[in-house]
PDB file of C-alpha atoms and ligand atoms in Angstrom:
ATOM      1  CA  MET A   1       0.000   0.000   0.000  1.00 57.00           C
ATOM      2  CA  LYS A   2       1.323   3.450  -0.884  1.00 61.00           C
ATOM      3  CA  MET A   3       1.963   5.643   2.176  1.00 72.00           C
ATOM      4  CA  GLN A   4       0.245   9.011   2.099  1.00 83.00           C
ATOM      5  CA  THR A   5       2.602  11.997   1.981  1.00 94.00           C
ATOM      6  CA  PRO A   6       2.241  13.827   5.297  1.00 98.00           C
ATOM      7  CA  CYS A   7       0.767  17.290   5.061  1.00 98.00           C
ATOM      8  CA  GLY A   8       1.060  19.665   7.993  1.00 98.00           C
ATOM      9  CA  ARG A   9       0.213  23.292   8.503  1.00 98.00           C
ATOM     10  CA  PHE A  10       0.913  26.330  10.606  1.00 98.00           C
ATOM     11  CA  ALA A  11      -2.309  28.271  11.103  1.00 98.00           C
ATOM     12  CA  PRO A  12      -1.564  31.412  13.099  1.00 98.00           C
ATOM     13  CA  SER A  13      -4.111  34.075  13.999  1.00 97.00           C
ATOM     14  CA  PRO A  14      -2.253  37.307  13.290  1.00 97.00           C
ATOM     15  CA  SER A  15      -3.603  39.321  16.197  1.00 95.00           C
ATOM     16  CA  GLY A  16      -0.093  40.292  17.263  1.00 93.00           C
ATOM     17  CA  ARG A  17       3.558  39.521  16.773  1.00 94.00           C
ATOM     18  CA  MET A  18       4.539  35.834  17.185  1.00 94.00           C
ATOM     19  CA  HIS A  19       5.707  34.913  20.676  1.00 92.00           C
ATOM     20  CA  LEU A  20       7.830  31.982  21.776  1.00 94.00           C
ATOM     21  CA  GLY A  21       4.846  29.660  22.184  1.00 93.00           C
ATOM     22  CA  ASN A  22       3.894  30.263  18.539  1.00 95.00           C
ATOM     23  CA  VAL A  23       7.498  29.672  17.505  1.00 97.00           C
ATOM     24  CA  LEU A  24       7.509  26.324  19.304  1.00 97.00           C
ATOM     25  CA  CYS A  25       4.304  25.338  17.500  1.00 98.00           C
ATOM     26  CA  ALA A  26       5.692  26.398  14.112  1.00 98.00           C
ATOM     27  CA  LEU A  27       8.966  24.583  14.774  1.00 98.00           C
ATOM     28  CA  LEU A  28       7.455  21.260  15.883  1.00 98.00           C
ATOM     29  CA  SER A  29       4.787  21.197  13.155  1.00 98.00           C
ATOM     30  CA  TRP A  30       7.456  21.961  10.541  1.00 99.00           C
ATOM     31  CA  LEU A  31       9.906  19.357  11.877  1.00 98.00           C
ATOM     32  CA  SER A  32       7.178  16.721  11.979  1.00 98.00           C
ATOM     33  CA  VAL A  33       6.522  16.969   8.234  1.00 98.00           C
ATOM     34  CA  ARG A  34      10.036  17.838   7.121  1.00 98.00           C
ATOM     35  CA  SER A  35      11.469  14.790   8.935  1.00 98.00           C
ATOM     36  CA  ARG A  36       9.154  12.593   6.824  1.00 97.00           C
ATOM     37  CA  GLY A  37       9.461  14.422   3.498  1.00 97.00           C
ATOM     38  CA  GLY A  38       5.991  15.945   3.809  1.00 98.00           C
ATOM     39  CA  LYS A  39       4.340  19.132   2.666  1.00 98.00           C
ATOM     40  CA  TYR A  40       3.969  22.222   4.858  1.00 98.00           C
ATOM     41  CA  LEU A  41       1.236  24.845   4.487  1.00 98.00           C
ATOM     42  CA  LEU A  42       0.856  28.341   5.899  1.00 98.00           C
ATOM     43  CA  ARG A  43      -2.775  29.335   6.482  1.00 98.00           C
ATOM     44  CA  ILE A  44      -3.637  32.696   7.968  1.00 98.00           C
ATOM     45  CA  GLU A  45      -6.513  32.466  10.459  1.00 98.00           C
ATOM     46  CA  ASP A  46      -7.694  36.052  10.265  1.00 98.00           C
ATOM     47  CA  LEU A  47     -11.446  35.385  10.558  1.00 97.00           C
ATOM     48  CA  ASP A  48     -11.686  38.342  12.875  1.00 94.00           C
ATOM     49  CA  ALA A  49     -10.325  40.732  10.256  1.00 91.00           C
ATOM     50  CA  GLU A  50     -10.390  43.738  12.571  1.00 91.00           C
ATOM     51  CA  ARG A  51      -8.209  42.083  15.205  1.00 94.00           C
ATOM     52  CA  CYS A  52      -5.962  40.461  12.610  1.00 96.00           C
ATOM     53  CA  PRO A  53      -4.511  43.077  10.265  1.00 95.00           C
ATOM     54  CA  ARG A  54      -2.567  42.070   7.202  1.00 96.00           C
ATOM     55  CA  SER A  55       0.535  43.792   8.589  1.00 97.00           C
ATOM     56  CA  TYR A  56       0.783  41.171  11.368  1.00 97.00           C
ATOM     57  CA  ALA A  57       0.297  38.330   8.896  1.00 98.00           C
ATOM     58  CA  ASP A  58       3.177  39.729   6.833  1.00 98.00           C
ATOM     59  CA  LEU A  59       5.347  39.968   9.944  1.00 98.00           C
ATOM     60  CA  ILE A  60       4.642  36.298  10.732  1.00 98.00           C
ATOM     61  CA  GLU A  61       6.022  35.350   7.316  1.00 98.00           C
ATOM     62  CA  ASP A  62       9.071  37.493   7.920  1.00 98.00           C
ATOM     63  CA  ASP A  63       9.617  35.950  11.365  1.00 98.00           C
ATOM     64  CA  LEU A  64       9.263  32.405   9.987  1.00 98.00           C
ATOM     65  CA  ARG A  65      11.865  33.142   7.313  1.00 98.00           C
ATOM     66  CA  TRP A  66      14.195  34.561   9.949  1.00 98.00           C
ATOM     67  CA  LEU A  67      13.751  31.343  11.961  1.00 98.00           C
ATOM     68  CA  GLY A  68      14.560  29.216   8.902  1.00 98.00           C
ATOM     69  CA  ILE A  69      11.049  27.733   8.668  1.00 98.00           C
ATOM     70  CA  ASP A  70       9.824  27.496   5.072  1.00 98.00           C
ATOM     71  CA  TRP A  71       6.492  26.434   3.584  1.00 98.00           C
ATOM     72  CA  ASP A  72       5.484  24.829   0.322  1.00 98.00           C
ATOM     73  CA  GLU A  73       2.101  26.460  -0.166  1.00 98.00           C
ATOM     74  CA  GLY A  74       0.157  29.311   1.345  1.00 98.00           C
ATOM     75  CA  GLY A  75       0.935  32.688   2.810  1.00 98.00           C
ATOM     76  CA  SER A  76       1.001  35.848   0.719  1.00 97.00           C
ATOM     77  CA  ALA A  77       2.653  34.160  -2.284  1.00 97.00           C
ATOM     78  CA  GLY A  78      -0.285  31.735  -2.434  1.00 97.00           C
ATOM     79  CA  GLY A  79      -2.889  34.485  -2.753  1.00 97.00           C
ATOM     80  CA  SER A  80      -6.096  35.303  -0.906  1.00 97.00           C
ATOM     81  CA  GLN A  81      -7.290  31.663  -0.725  1.00 98.00           C
ATOM     82  CA  TRP A  82      -4.853  31.165   2.189  1.00 98.00           C
ATOM     83  CA  TYR A  83      -6.495  33.884   4.307  1.00 98.00           C
ATOM     84  CA  GLN A  84      -9.604  32.782   6.162  1.00 98.00           C
ATOM     85  CA  SER A  85     -11.063  36.288   5.884  1.00 97.00           C
ATOM     86  CA  CYS A  86     -11.291  35.702   2.110  1.00 97.00           C
ATOM     87  CA  ARG A  87     -12.896  32.239   2.298  1.00 98.00           C
ATOM     88  CA  THR A  88     -16.380  33.200   3.491  1.00 98.00           C
ATOM     89  CA  ASN A  89     -18.068  31.776   0.363  1.00 98.00           C
ATOM     90  CA  ILE A  90     -16.511  28.397   1.018  1.00 98.00           C
ATOM     91  CA  TYR A  91     -17.580  28.362   4.684  1.00 98.00           C
ATOM     92  CA  GLU A  92     -21.072  29.404   3.604  1.00 98.00           C
ATOM     93  CA  LYS A  93     -21.332  26.344   1.383  1.00 98.00           C
ATOM     94  CA  TYR A  94     -20.289  23.975   4.175  1.00 98.00           C
ATOM     95  CA  TYR A  95     -22.554  25.744   6.628  1.00 98.00           C
ATOM     96  CA  HIS A  96     -25.511  25.052   4.315  1.00 98.00           C
ATOM     97  CA  PHE A  97     -24.431  21.458   4.057  1.00 98.00           C
ATOM     98  CA  LEU A  98     -24.530  21.215   7.862  1.00 98.00           C
ATOM     99  CA  GLN A  99     -28.001  22.736   7.912  1.00 97.00           C
ATOM    100  CA  GLU A 100     -29.146  19.658   5.981  1.00 97.00           C
ATOM    101  CA  LYS A 101     -27.191  17.182   8.096  1.00 96.00           C
ATOM    102  CA  ALA A 102     -27.660  18.494  11.633  1.00 97.00           C
ATOM    103  CA  GLU A 103     -29.753  20.896  13.671  1.00 97.00           C
ATOM    104  CA  ILE A 104     -28.562  24.494  13.580  1.00 98.00           C
ATOM    105  CA  TYR A 105     -30.564  27.041  15.545  1.00 98.00           C
ATOM    106  CA  PRO A 106     -30.433  30.764  16.295  1.00 98.00           C
ATOM    107  CA  CYS A 107     -29.002  31.701  19.678  1.00 97.00           C
ATOM    108  CA  PHE A 108     -29.780  35.069  21.222  1.00 97.00           C
ATOM    109  CA  CYS A 109     -27.926  34.609  24.504  1.00 94.00           C
ATOM    110  CA  SER A 110     -25.688  37.507  25.453  1.00 90.00           C
ATOM    111  CA  ARG A 111     -22.085  36.962  26.500  1.00 85.00           C
ATOM    112  CA  ALA A 112     -23.055  37.945  30.054  1.00 83.00           C
ATOM    113  CA  ALA A 113     -25.869  35.366  30.153  1.00 83.00           C
ATOM    114  CA  LEU A 114     -23.561  32.651  28.825  1.00 85.00           C
ATOM    115  CA  HIS A 115     -20.942  33.327  31.463  1.00 82.00           C
ATOM    116  CA  ALA A 116     -23.308  33.910  34.375  1.00 79.00           C
ATOM    117  CA  ALA A 117     -22.316  32.244  37.610  1.00 72.00           C
ATOM    118  CA  SER A 118     -25.380  30.005  37.339  1.00 76.00           C
ATOM    119  CA  ALA A 119     -24.225  28.630  33.941  1.00 78.00           C
ATOM    120  CA  PRO A 120     -22.935  25.037  34.148  1.00 80.00           C
ATOM    121  CA  HIS A 121     -19.139  25.047  34.261  1.00 82.00           C
ATOM    122  CA  LEU A 122     -16.902  22.131  33.266  1.00 81.00           C
ATOM    123  CA  SER A 123     -13.926  21.092  35.383  1.00 75.00           C
ATOM    124  CA  ASP A 124     -11.518  22.936  33.038  1.00 76.00           C
ATOM    125  CA  GLY A 125     -13.431  26.200  33.486  1.00 78.00           C
ATOM    126  CA  ARG A 126     -15.275  26.108  30.152  1.00 83.00           C
ATOM    127  CA  VAL A 127     -18.952  26.955  30.193  1.00 87.00           C
ATOM    128  CA  LEU A 128     -21.346  24.307  28.958  1.00 92.00           C
ATOM    129  CA  TYR A 129     -24.173  25.816  26.915  1.00 94.00           C
ATOM    130  CA  ALA A 130     -27.384  25.163  28.815  1.00 90.00           C
ATOM    131  CA  GLY A 131     -29.436  24.798  25.629  1.00 93.00           C
ATOM    132  CA  THR A 132     -31.569  27.872  26.412  1.00 93.00           C
ATOM    133  CA  CYS A 133     -32.283  28.841  22.783  1.00 96.00           C
ATOM    134  CA  TYR A 134     -32.698  25.249  21.574  1.00 96.00           C
ATOM    135  CA  GLU A 135     -36.165  25.258  23.092  1.00 93.00           C
ATOM    136  CA  LEU A 136     -37.413  28.513  21.513  1.00 96.00           C
ATOM    137  CA  SER A 137     -40.626  28.397  19.506  1.00 96.00           C
ATOM    138  CA  GLU A 138     -40.924  29.911  16.004  1.00 96.00           C
ATOM    139  CA  GLU A 139     -42.843  32.879  17.474  1.00 96.00           C
ATOM    140  CA  GLU A 140     -40.207  33.540  20.126  1.00 97.00           C
ATOM    141  CA  ILE A 141     -37.499  33.377  17.467  1.00 97.00           C
ATOM    142  CA  SER A 142     -39.162  35.958  15.218  1.00 97.00           C
ATOM    143  CA  GLU A 143     -39.912  38.167  18.206  1.00 96.00           C
ATOM    144  CA  ARG A 144     -36.267  38.112  19.317  1.00 96.00           C
ATOM    145  CA  ARG A 145     -34.920  38.540  15.796  1.00 96.00           C
ATOM    146  CA  ARG A 146     -36.550  41.965  15.767  1.00 96.00           C
ATOM    147  CA  LYS A 147     -34.355  43.022  18.694  1.00 94.00           C
ATOM    148  CA  ARG A 148     -31.009  41.463  17.898  1.00 94.00           C
ATOM    149  CA  ALA A 149     -29.200  39.367  15.323  1.00 96.00           C
ATOM    150  CA  PRO A 150     -28.641  35.822  16.586  1.00 97.00           C
ATOM    151  CA  ALA A 151     -25.547  33.658  16.460  1.00 97.00           C
ATOM    152  CA  ALA A 152     -25.982  30.169  14.955  1.00 98.00           C
ATOM    153  CA  ARG A 153     -25.428  27.150  17.164  1.00 98.00           C
ATOM    154  CA  ILE A 154     -25.209  23.494  16.197  1.00 98.00           C
ATOM    155  CA  HIS A 155     -26.906  20.835  18.322  1.00 98.00           C
ATOM    156  CA  VAL A 156     -24.590  17.978  19.269  1.00 98.00           C
ATOM    157  CA  PRO A 157     -25.821  14.384  19.403  1.00 98.00           C
ATOM    158  CA  ASP A 158     -25.481  11.918  22.274  1.00 98.00           C
ATOM    159  CA  GLU A 159     -22.116  10.728  21.028  1.00 98.00           C
ATOM    160  CA  THR A 160     -18.645  10.312  22.515  1.00 98.00           C
ATOM    161  CA  ILE A 161     -15.675  11.235  20.361  1.00 98.00           C
ATOM    162  CA  SER A 162     -12.472   9.387  21.241  1.00 98.00           C
ATOM    163  CA  PHE A 163      -9.085   9.781  19.655  1.00 98.00           C
ATOM    164  CA  ARG A 164      -5.420   9.219  20.347  1.00 98.00           C
ATOM    165  CA  ASP A 165      -3.411  12.407  20.497  1.00 98.00           C
ATOM    166  CA  GLY A 166       0.190  11.992  19.340  1.00 98.00           C
ATOM    167  CA  VAL A 167       1.513  13.810  22.430  1.00 98.00           C
ATOM    168  CA  GLN A 168      -1.226  13.801  25.066  1.00 98.00           C
ATOM    169  CA  GLY A 169      -2.379  10.198  24.531  1.00 98.00           C
ATOM    170  CA  GLY A 170      -5.967   8.941  24.677  1.00 98.00           C
ATOM    171  CA  TYR A 171      -8.713  11.566  24.960  1.00 97.00           C
ATOM    172  CA  SER A 172     -12.449  11.318  24.779  1.00 96.00           C
ATOM    173  CA  GLU A 173     -15.304  13.735  25.092  1.00 96.00           C
ATOM    174  CA  HIS A 174     -19.008  13.074  25.477  1.00 96.00           C
ATOM    175  CA  LEU A 175     -20.452  15.796  23.250  1.00 97.00           C
ATOM    176  CA  PRO A 176     -23.632  16.773  25.156  1.00 96.00           C
ATOM    177  CA  THR A 177     -22.104  16.854  28.657  1.00 95.00           C
ATOM    178  CA  GLU A 178     -18.484  17.784  27.980  1.00 95.00           C
ATOM    179  CA  CYS A 179     -18.824  20.072  24.986  1.00 95.00           C
ATOM    180  CA  GLY A 180     -22.421  21.184  24.447  1.00 96.00           C
ATOM    181  CA  ASP A 181     -24.056  22.875  21.458  1.00 97.00           C
ATOM    182  CA  PHE A 182     -21.485  25.214  19.964  1.00 97.00           C
ATOM    183  CA  ILE A 183     -21.384  28.329  17.797  1.00 97.00           C
ATOM    184  CA  LEU A 184     -20.828  27.979  14.053  1.00 98.00           C
ATOM    185  CA  ARG A 185     -21.445  31.580  13.121  1.00 98.00           C
ATOM    186  CA  ARG A 186     -21.278  34.686  15.260  1.00 96.00           C
ATOM    187  CA  SER A 187     -24.103  37.212  15.417  1.00 96.00           C
ATOM    188  CA  ASP A 188     -22.067  39.588  13.209  1.00 95.00           C
ATOM    189  CA  GLY A 189     -21.998  36.896  10.499  1.00 96.00           C
ATOM    190  CA  VAL A 190     -18.369  35.863  10.994  1.00 97.00           C
ATOM    191  CA  PHE A 191     -17.906  32.084  10.864  1.00 98.00           C
ATOM    192  CA  ALA A 192     -16.494  30.444  13.975  1.00 98.00           C
ATOM    193  CA  TYR A 193     -12.985  29.037  14.201  1.00 97.00           C
ATOM    194  CA  GLN A 194     -14.333  25.463  14.683  1.00 98.00           C
ATOM    195  CA  LEU A 195     -16.127  25.508  11.347  1.00 98.00           C
ATOM    196  CA  ALA A 196     -13.453  27.372   9.379  1.00 98.00           C
ATOM    197  CA  ALA A 197     -10.503  25.347  10.688  1.00 98.00           C
ATOM    198  CA  THR A 198     -12.272  22.034  10.035  1.00 98.00           C
ATOM    199  CA  VAL A 199     -13.337  22.984   6.505  1.00 98.00           C
ATOM    200  CA  ASP A 200      -9.846  24.240   5.726  1.00 98.00           C
ATOM    201  CA  ASP A 201      -8.002  21.250   7.170  1.00 98.00           C
ATOM    202  CA  GLY A 202     -10.332  18.974   5.189  1.00 98.00           C
ATOM    203  CA  LEU A 203     -10.138  20.843   1.866  1.00 98.00           C
ATOM    204  CA  MET A 204      -6.403  21.499   2.124  1.00 98.00           C
ATOM    205  CA  GLY A 205      -5.660  17.791   2.625  1.00 98.00           C
ATOM    206  CA  VAL A 206      -4.047  18.312   6.031  1.00 98.00           C
ATOM    207  CA  THR A 207      -3.074  14.931   7.521  1.00 98.00           C
ATOM    208  CA  GLU A 208      -1.632  16.198  10.799  1.00 98.00           C
ATOM    209  CA  VAL A 209      -2.479  19.094  13.076  1.00 98.00           C
ATOM    210  CA  VAL A 210       0.114  20.322  15.555  1.00 98.00           C
ATOM    211  CA  ARG A 211      -0.984  23.034  17.983  1.00 98.00           C
ATOM    212  CA  GLY A 212      -0.966  24.058  21.633  1.00 96.00           C
ATOM    213  CA  ARG A 213      -2.448  21.828  24.307  1.00 95.00           C
ATOM    214  CA  ASP A 214      -4.998  24.566  25.019  1.00 93.00           C
ATOM    215  CA  LEU A 215      -6.808  23.531  21.818  1.00 96.00           C
ATOM    216  CA  LEU A 216      -7.141  19.872  22.798  1.00 96.00           C
ATOM    217  CA  GLU A 217     -10.731  20.444  23.889  1.00 93.00           C
ATOM    218  CA  SER A 218     -11.664  21.843  20.456  1.00 95.00           C
ATOM    219  CA  THR A 219     -10.632  18.641  18.795  1.00 98.00           C
ATOM    220  CA  ALA A 220     -13.671  16.488  19.581  1.00 97.00           C
ATOM    221  CA  ARG A 221     -15.899  19.113  17.946  1.00 97.00           C
ATOM    222  CA  GLN A 222     -13.635  19.308  14.936  1.00 98.00           C
ATOM    223  CA  ILE A 223     -13.472  15.522  14.540  1.00 98.00           C
ATOM    224  CA  TRP A 224     -17.269  15.363  14.738  1.00 98.00           C
ATOM    225  CA  LEU A 225     -17.511  18.041  11.998  1.00 98.00           C
ATOM    226  CA  HIS A 226     -14.862  16.284   9.866  1.00 98.00           C
ATOM    227  CA  ARG A 227     -17.005  13.137   9.972  1.00 98.00           C
ATOM    228  CA  LEU A 228     -20.196  15.010   9.079  1.00 98.00           C
ATOM    229  CA  PHE A 229     -18.448  16.566   6.085  1.00 98.00           C
ATOM    230  CA  GLY A 230     -17.042  13.193   5.033  1.00 98.00           C
ATOM    231  CA  PHE A 231     -13.412  14.356   5.341  1.00 98.00           C
ATOM    232  CA  THR A 232     -10.677  12.087   6.622  1.00 96.00           C
ATOM    233  CA  GLU A 233      -9.738  13.485  10.011  1.00 96.00           C
ATOM    234  CA  PRO A 234      -6.094  14.368  10.566  1.00 98.00           C
ATOM    235  CA  VAL A 235      -3.854  13.000  13.313  1.00 98.00           C
ATOM    236  CA  TYR A 236      -3.509  15.486  16.177  1.00 98.00           C
ATOM    237  CA  TYR A 237      -0.463  16.471  18.228  1.00 98.00           C
ATOM    238  CA  HIS A 238      -1.244  18.857  21.091  1.00 98.00           C
ATOM    239  CA  ILE A 239       2.062  20.220  22.278  1.00 98.00           C
ATOM    240  CA  PRO A 240       2.937  21.481  25.764  1.00 97.00           C
ATOM    241  CA  LEU A 241       2.559  25.171  26.475  1.00 94.00           C
ATOM    242  CA  LEU A 242       5.428  27.421  27.481  1.00 93.00           C
ATOM    243  CA  MET A 243       5.141  28.842  30.968  1.00 89.00           C
ATOM    244  CA  ASP A 244       6.933  31.771  32.520  1.00 83.00           C
ATOM    245  CA  SER A 245       8.718  31.370  35.852  1.00 77.00           C
ATOM    246  CA  ASP A 246       5.432  32.046  37.725  1.00 80.00           C
ATOM    247  CA  GLY A 247       3.767  29.156  35.914  1.00 81.00           C
ATOM    248  CA  ARG A 248       1.722  31.524  33.744  1.00 83.00           C
ATOM    249  CA  ARG A 249       1.158  30.644  30.140  1.00 82.00           C
ATOM    250  CA  LEU A 250       2.960  32.918  27.665  1.00 77.00           C
ATOM    251  CA  SER A 251       0.694  35.016  25.544  1.00 71.00           C
ATOM    252  CA  LYS A 252       0.831  37.733  22.947  1.00 64.00           C
ATOM    253  CA  ARG A 253       0.693  40.211  25.802  1.00 66.00           C
ATOM    254  CA  ASP A 254       4.213  39.254  26.860  1.00 71.00           C
ATOM    255  CA  GLU A 255       5.827  41.711  24.535  1.00 70.00           C
ATOM    256  CA  ASP A 256       9.265  41.059  25.968  1.00 71.00           C
ATOM    257  CA  LEU A 257       9.136  37.635  24.404  1.00 86.00           C
ATOM    258  CA  ASP A 258       7.711  38.503  21.043  1.00 91.00           C
ATOM    259  CA  LEU A 259       9.857  38.152  17.991  1.00 94.00           C
ATOM    260  CA  GLY A 260      10.170  41.888  17.520  1.00 94.00           C
ATOM    261  CA  ARG A 261      12.187  42.078  20.753  1.00 92.00           C
ATOM    262  CA  LEU A 262      13.874  38.686  20.502  1.00 94.00           C
ATOM    263  CA  ARG A 263      15.235  39.362  17.027  1.00 96.00           C
ATOM    264  CA  ASN A 264      17.093  42.333  18.462  1.00 95.00           C
ATOM    265  CA  CYS A 265      18.716  40.238  21.184  1.00 94.00           C
ATOM    266  CA  PHE A 266      19.459  36.789  19.770  1.00 96.00           C
ATOM    267  CA  PRO A 267      20.399  35.086  16.504  1.00 97.00           C
ATOM    268  CA  PRO A 268      17.749  32.623  15.219  1.00 98.00           C
ATOM    269  CA  GLU A 269      19.918  29.592  16.057  1.00 98.00           C
ATOM    270  CA  GLN A 270      19.923  30.582  19.701  1.00 97.00           C
ATOM    271  CA  VAL A 271      16.129  30.870  19.852  1.00 97.00           C
ATOM    272  CA  ILE A 272      15.698  27.540  18.029  1.00 98.00           C
ATOM    273  CA  GLY A 273      18.390  25.856  20.166  1.00 97.00           C
ATOM    274  CA  ALA A 274      16.746  26.948  23.421  1.00 96.00           C
ATOM    275  CA  LEU A 275      13.311  25.729  22.313  1.00 97.00           C
ATOM    276  CA  ALA A 276      14.709  22.448  20.962  1.00 97.00           C
ATOM    277  CA  PHE A 277      16.351  21.779  24.334  1.00 96.00           C
ATOM    278  CA  ALA A 278      13.213  22.764  26.292  1.00 95.00           C
ATOM    279  CA  SER A 279      11.097  20.399  24.207  1.00 96.00           C
ATOM    280  CA  GLY A 280      13.458  17.450  24.600  1.00 97.00           C
ATOM    281  CA  LEU A 281      14.882  17.354  21.060  1.00 98.00           C
ATOM    282  CA  THR A 282      18.471  18.071  22.094  1.00 97.00           C
ATOM    283  CA  ASP A 283      20.593  17.422  25.194  1.00 96.00           C
ATOM    284  CA  ARG A 284      22.029  20.906  25.486  1.00 94.00           C
ATOM    285  CA  PRO A 285      20.589  24.391  24.894  1.00 93.00           C
ATOM    286  CA  GLU A 286      23.179  25.129  22.225  1.00 96.00           C
ATOM    287  CA  PRO A 287      22.524  27.169  19.085  1.00 97.00           C
ATOM    288  CA  ILE A 288      21.286  25.041  16.197  1.00 98.00           C
ATOM    289  CA  SER A 289      19.399  25.808  12.994  1.00 98.00           C
ATOM    290  CA  ALA A 290      15.883  24.548  12.282  1.00 98.00           C
ATOM    291  CA  ARG A 291      17.242  22.498   9.373  1.00 98.00           C
ATOM    292  CA  GLU A 292      19.886  20.789  11.532  1.00 98.00           C
ATOM    293  CA  LEU A 293      17.111  19.618  13.844  1.00 98.00           C
ATOM    294  CA  ILE A 294      15.323  17.636  11.115  1.00 98.00           C
ATOM    295  CA  PRO A 295      17.300  14.383  11.632  1.00 98.00           C
ATOM    296  CA  LEU A 296      17.023  14.754  15.428  1.00 98.00           C
ATOM    297  CA  PHE A 297      13.255  15.086  15.460  1.00 98.00           C
ATOM    298  CA  ASP A 298      11.104  12.401  17.059  1.00 98.00           C
ATOM    299  CA  TRP A 299       7.653  12.904  18.603  1.00 98.00           C
ATOM    300  CA  LYS A 300       8.633  10.436  21.334  1.00 98.00           C
ATOM    301  CA  LYS A 301      11.071  13.019  22.722  1.00 98.00           C
ATOM    302  CA  VAL A 302       8.407  15.715  23.151  1.00 98.00           C
ATOM    303  CA  PRO A 303       6.936  15.715  26.677  1.00 97.00           C
ATOM    304  CA  LYS A 304       3.270  16.031  27.545  1.00 95.00           C
ATOM    305  CA  LYS A 305       3.787  18.396  30.433  1.00 94.00           C
ATOM    306  CA  ASP A 306       4.091  22.134  30.020  1.00 93.00           C
ATOM    307  CA  LEU A 307       7.571  23.563  29.591  1.00 94.00           C
ATOM    308  CA  TYR A 308       9.316  26.266  31.515  1.00 89.00           C
ATOM    309  CA  LEU A 309      10.786  29.084  29.564  1.00 86.00           C
ATOM    310  CA  PRO A 310      14.406  28.383  28.630  1.00 85.00           C
ATOM    311  CA  LYS A 311      16.874  30.317  30.863  1.00 85.00           C
ATOM    312  CA  ILE A 312      18.225  32.632  28.196  1.00 88.00           C
ATOM    313  CA  PHE A 313      14.814  34.311  27.960  1.00 87.00           C
ATOM    314  CA  THR A 314      14.255  34.889  31.668  1.00 80.00           C
TER     315      THR A 314
HETATM  316  N1  LIG B   1      -5.304  30.026  14.798  1.00 66.08           N
HETATM  317  C1  LIG B   1      -5.077  29.331  16.029  1.00 66.08           C
HETATM  318  C2  LIG B   1      -4.080  30.092  16.879  1.00 66.08           C
HETATM  319  O1  LIG B   1      -3.302  30.879  16.380  1.00 66.08           O
HETATM  320  C3  LIG B   1      -4.533  27.931  15.820  1.00 66.08           C
HETATM  321  C4  LIG B   1      -5.587  27.038  15.337  1.00 66.08           C
HETATM  322  C5  LIG B   1      -5.152  25.623  14.969  1.00 66.08           C
HETATM  323  O2  LIG B   1      -3.949  25.345  14.871  1.00 66.08           O
HETATM  324  O3  LIG B   1      -6.066  24.837  14.742  1.00 66.08           O
HETATM  325  O4  LIG B   1      -4.076  29.887  18.082  1.00 66.08           O
END
């Protein structure tokens, strides 16, 4: 049997400059396909066009080049089809397909109502949608539509989605009690990440998804959507997050650790070397290029547990 060529992707949301956590994700996803002769795509997840200006997307490309991470398709050279903000027509088509296959209903709940203290909370802090708008009658729906535009929510079936994550191991989620009905389209008409990312991974032929552990809980929803669409679901690798010395997760707010600052202080090999050591790929935090890491890469070396920021950055 012919083995399928691996196809991976980096799918950043350009709402700011890349930080070290994003670099780790780009590096590991790139190494995973490059070490097996696969194809690497760059997809810009700028659904929220206001928060994700083109200037940041361009800077991400520049930062990736500086790091020595290349891609085969996508990014600005690939044209607008690689920017989610330009793919609305495609999402629309798949949204209509879902309307035939599942139950999608208007949801008028405000953010405050959804996050009220009385709302059911899951052990990881997520709020489980209580199903409030699922019960609305036709009359109530038209009455409420006059006051505000609704979001669109999809009703999940009584099904458990189980999968084996390449880093985190076995994971399963019972859709109604551990996920709940979720948003496919926001009230301003913008399609939700869950729908867009699934459609794109399916249509782009992505065979493996590498991303932060914080997105592990999105995966059951995405696998369920993949199956509804009839796509072959990719293999998932949810990588550890980078923590600062106080055990706080790094974010785009940590400007000290964004690539704008880091590029002024370190050569790319030093950044890559520190991250390679932190993620178990090398024995010493010595400078090394992304390309030199290809033969050293093995998913078995990457730990499950979150990583502390390498010393040179603290
Ligand atoms: N766009 C998401 C982010 O930057 C990543 C989504 C994904 O990899 O599925 O956090």
